[in-house]
Amino acid sequence: MIKNVLTAIALLCATGATSQQAFEFKPLPYSYDALEQFIDKTTMEIHYSRHHRGYYTNFVKGIEENKLTGKSLEELFSGVSQLPLTIRNNGGGWYNHTLFWEIMSPTGGGKPGNELLKALETRFQSFENFQKEFETAAITRFGSGWAWLSVDKDGNLFISSTPNQDNPLMDVVEKRGTPLFCAPHNGHKNQPLIIN
């Protein structure tokens, strides 16, 4: 049952991000200062309006210049090793940040809902163990990158980390799957990572 629920969640996450029409620069789902307790307004504004927009603009430009219009994100990422780096770096930067903005919430925090919580507890023995393993994946990543909670093709949860703007949808990573949750790591070994 849990495997089927995770597969359904993964498909929903992937469906929203893999169609051609999903190549859009979505509005931030909350104000720049909504996460002030953890991320200050200026940092949010810079990362969303400059970095994220830059990734998006360069990704769309790269798609047009390389005559890749009409391909889904899944098609692009599953063969990204054969594409120009502008697609990998900017497409990854746009996708990773889009997911990151969507999973954060000014009213959220705490444990996830029923089925996902059960799956995390089954896979990692407890929610606290999941938090520790996820944090370890983030802070032990050499240089900048991302930590991920994903579902593999068999419906199993796994934690991984990727360098720079890579993600588990890409054919260049060690373990592939559909991302459910992510957190960036900026390369500082002792950077605190808050997982709610």
Short mmCIF file of C-alpha atoms in Angstrom, two decimals, residues 4-87:
data_model
loop_
_atom_site.label_atom_id
_atom_site.label_comp_id
_atom_site.label_asym_id
_atom_site.label_seq_id
_atom_site.Cartn_x
_atom_site.Cartn_y
_atom_site.Cartn_z
CA ASN A 4 1.69 2.53 -4.28
CA VAL A 5 1.08 5.80 -2.41
CA LEU A 6 4.73 6.81 -2.82
CA THR A 7 4.63 5.94 -6.50
CA ALA A 8 1.48 8.06 -6.89
CA ILE A 9 3.11 10.98 -5.04
CA ALA A 10 6.21 10.66 -7.21
CA LEU A 11 4.12 10.62 -10.38
CA LEU A 12 2.22 13.70 -9.26
CA CYS A 13 5.48 15.50 -8.51
CA ALA A 14 6.97 14.47 -11.84
CA THR A 15 3.84 15.21 -13.88
CA GLY A 16 3.74 18.78 -12.68
CA ALA A 17 7.34 19.40 -13.66
CA THR A 18 7.88 17.39 -16.82
CA SER A 19 5.39 18.74 -19.33
CA GLN A 20 6.50 21.43 -21.78
CA GLN A 21 3.97 23.87 -20.35
CA ALA A 22 5.66 23.55 -16.94
CA PHE A 23 8.63 25.51 -18.28
CA GLU A 24 7.40 28.66 -16.65
CA PHE A 25 8.68 30.99 -14.02
CA LYS A 26 6.08 30.50 -11.31
CA PRO A 27 5.37 33.16 -8.70
CA LEU A 28 6.81 32.52 -5.26
CA PRO A 29 3.94 30.96 -3.24
CA TYR A 30 4.52 33.33 -0.29
CA SER A 31 6.08 36.73 0.35
CA TYR A 32 9.85 37.23 0.51
CA ASP A 33 9.68 37.80 4.26
CA ALA A 34 7.35 34.86 5.04
CA LEU A 35 10.22 32.61 6.16
CA GLU A 36 12.09 35.27 8.16
CA GLN A 37 12.57 32.92 11.10
CA PHE A 38 14.89 30.82 8.90
CA ILE A 39 15.67 32.82 5.73
CA ASP A 40 15.81 36.60 5.64
CA LYS A 41 13.84 38.64 3.11
CA THR A 42 16.90 39.88 1.18
CA THR A 43 18.29 36.36 0.74
CA MET A 44 14.92 35.10 -0.51
CA GLU A 45 14.51 38.00 -2.92
CA ILE A 46 18.02 37.62 -4.37
CA HIS A 47 17.75 33.84 -4.78
CA TYR A 48 14.26 33.92 -6.27
CA SER A 49 14.35 37.03 -8.46
CA ARG A 50 17.98 36.86 -9.61
CA HIS A 51 19.39 33.32 -9.35
CA HIS A 52 16.20 31.37 -10.02
CA ARG A 53 15.07 33.73 -12.79
CA GLY A 54 18.55 33.55 -14.32
CA TYR A 55 18.45 29.73 -14.37
CA TYR A 56 15.00 29.82 -15.95
CA THR A 57 15.90 32.41 -18.60
CA ASN A 58 19.11 30.60 -19.60
CA PHE A 59 17.37 27.20 -19.61
CA VAL A 60 14.62 28.39 -21.97
CA LYS A 61 17.20 30.12 -24.16
CA GLY A 62 19.29 26.93 -24.25
CA ILE A 63 16.25 24.87 -25.26
CA GLU A 64 15.48 27.24 -28.13
CA GLU A 65 19.10 27.56 -29.31
CA ASN A 66 19.59 23.78 -29.29
CA LYS A 67 16.27 23.08 -31.03
CA LEU A 68 14.92 21.08 -28.08
CA THR A 69 11.51 22.78 -27.99
CA GLY A 70 8.72 20.27 -27.44
CA LYS A 71 10.74 17.91 -25.27
CA SER A 72 9.53 17.29 -21.74
CA LEU A 73 11.74 17.92 -18.73
CA GLU A 74 11.85 14.16 -18.15
CA GLU A 75 13.13 13.62 -21.71
CA LEU A 76 15.76 16.32 -21.30
CA PHE A 77 16.99 15.18 -17.89
CA SER A 78 17.00 11.46 -18.73
CA GLY A 79 19.52 12.23 -21.51
CA VAL A 80 21.18 15.31 -20.06
CA SER A 81 24.66 13.76 -20.34
CA GLN A 82 24.31 14.12 -24.12
CA LEU A 83 23.15 17.75 -24.01
CA PRO A 84 25.02 21.05 -23.64
CA LEU A 85 25.96 22.00 -20.07
CA THR A 86 23.66 25.02 -20.24
CA ILE A 87 20.67 22.64 -20.24
#
